[in-house]
């Protein structure tokens, strides 16, 4: 089989470059959520406020779970990118030496 073999790893690089911005945006949204909930609860009393507080805690817990999933996904993609880059180097060597 002849020809040039290649892997396109640009999407991995693009995502890894965007990772920090995504984490920063997530943290901003999380803080904004906390501020909104706190402001509402400072001005709201009674059973409705108590129910809202409980639901807000559940939502916050789910948001923390999303952060964990995101971090795990980023770690897996980092590992995949490492493997792809290794294959890319090997393919480059094969292409230079001929098949």
Short mmCIF file of C-alpha atoms in Angstrom, two decimals:
data_model
loop_
_atom_site.label_atom_id
_atom_site.label_comp_id
_atom_site.label_asym_id
_atom_site.label_seq_id
_atom_site.Cartn_x
_atom_site.Cartn_y
_atom_site.Cartn_z
CA UNK A 1 0.00 0.00 0.00
CA UNK A 2 1.47 3.36 -0.94
CA UNK A 3 0.60 6.92 -0.15
CA UNK A 4 0.85 9.21 2.82
CA UNK A 5 -0.77 8.29 6.10
CA UNK A 6 -1.76 10.96 8.59
CA UNK A 7 -3.81 11.65 11.70
CA UNK A 8 -5.49 14.98 12.28
CA UNK A 9 -5.00 15.88 15.94
CA UNK A 10 -6.01 19.53 15.60
CA UNK A 11 -9.37 18.96 17.31
CA UNK A 12 -7.61 17.63 20.38
CA UNK A 13 -5.33 20.66 20.46
CA UNK A 14 -8.25 23.04 19.94
CA UNK A 15 -10.20 21.50 22.80
CA UNK A 16 -7.25 21.46 25.15
CA UNK A 17 -6.63 25.14 24.38
CA UNK A 18 -10.29 25.91 25.14
CA UNK A 19 -10.31 23.82 28.33
CA UNK A 20 -9.13 26.60 30.64
CA UNK A 21 -11.69 29.06 29.27
CA UNK A 22 -14.44 26.48 29.77
CA UNK A 23 -13.37 25.86 33.37
CA UNK A 24 -13.18 29.58 34.09
CA UNK A 25 -16.64 30.13 32.60
CA UNK A 26 -18.03 27.23 34.62
CA UNK A 27 -16.58 28.71 37.82
CA UNK A 28 -18.05 32.14 36.98
CA UNK A 29 -21.49 30.59 36.42
CA UNK A 30 -21.23 28.62 39.65
CA UNK A 31 -20.38 31.76 41.64
CA UNK A 32 -23.17 33.68 39.94
CA UNK A 33 -25.61 30.90 40.83
CA UNK A 34 -24.49 31.02 44.47
CA UNK A 35 -24.90 34.80 44.56
CA UNK A 36 -28.39 34.65 43.07
CA UNK A 37 -29.51 31.97 45.52
CA UNK A 38 -28.01 33.85 48.46
CA UNK A 39 -29.68 37.11 47.41
CA UNK A 40 -33.06 35.44 47.02
CA UNK A 41 -32.81 33.73 50.39
CA UNK A 42 -31.80 36.95 52.15
CA UNK A 43 -35.07 38.48 50.97
CA UNK A 44 -37.37 35.48 51.24
CA UNK A 45 -38.59 33.74 54.37
CA UNK A 46 -40.99 30.91 55.03
CA UNK A 47 -41.73 27.43 53.75
CA UNK A 48 -41.31 28.46 50.12
CA UNK A 49 -37.84 29.79 50.87
CA UNK A 50 -36.95 26.61 52.76
CA UNK A 51 -38.10 24.45 49.82
CA UNK A 52 -36.19 26.66 47.39
CA UNK A 53 -33.04 26.40 49.54
CA UNK A 54 -33.28 22.59 49.47
CA UNK A 55 -33.77 22.51 45.71
CA UNK A 56 -30.95 25.01 45.18
CA UNK A 57 -28.64 22.71 47.15
CA UNK A 58 -29.65 19.78 44.93
CA UNK A 59 -28.97 21.82 41.81
CA UNK A 60 -25.59 22.91 43.19
CA UNK A 61 -24.72 19.29 43.90
CA UNK A 62 -25.58 18.40 40.30
CA UNK A 63 -23.46 21.28 39.04
CA UNK A 64 -20.52 19.95 41.03
CA UNK A 65 -21.14 16.56 39.42
CA UNK A 66 -21.01 18.17 35.98
CA UNK A 67 -17.64 19.70 36.87
CA UNK A 68 -16.33 16.28 37.88
CA UNK A 69 -17.52 14.77 34.59
CA UNK A 70 -15.94 17.63 32.64
CA UNK A 71 -12.61 17.17 34.42
CA UNK A 72 -12.69 13.41 33.82
CA UNK A 73 -13.52 13.99 30.16
CA UNK A 74 -10.60 16.43 29.83
CA UNK A 75 -8.23 13.95 31.46
CA UNK A 76 -9.34 11.20 29.08
CA UNK A 77 -8.99 13.49 26.06
CA UNK A 78 -5.51 14.47 27.23
CA UNK A 79 -4.57 10.77 27.37
CA UNK A 80 -6.09 10.18 23.92
CA UNK A 81 -4.20 13.15 22.49
CA UNK A 82 -0.96 11.73 23.87
CA UNK A 83 -1.64 8.41 22.14
CA UNK A 84 -2.64 10.10 18.88
CA UNK A 85 0.48 12.28 18.94
CA UNK A 86 2.58 9.16 19.43
CA UNK A 87 0.90 7.52 16.44
CA UNK A 88 1.29 10.74 14.47
CA UNK A 89 5.04 10.69 15.13
CA UNK A 90 5.24 7.04 14.11
CA UNK A 91 3.28 7.72 10.92
CA UNK A 92 5.53 10.67 10.15
CA UNK A 93 8.55 8.41 10.45
CA UNK A 94 6.90 5.80 8.22
CA UNK A 95 6.00 8.45 5.65
CA UNK A 96 9.55 9.81 5.60
CA UNK A 97 11.08 6.35 5.23
CA UNK A 98 8.48 5.17 2.72
CA UNK A 99 6.04 2.33 3.24
#
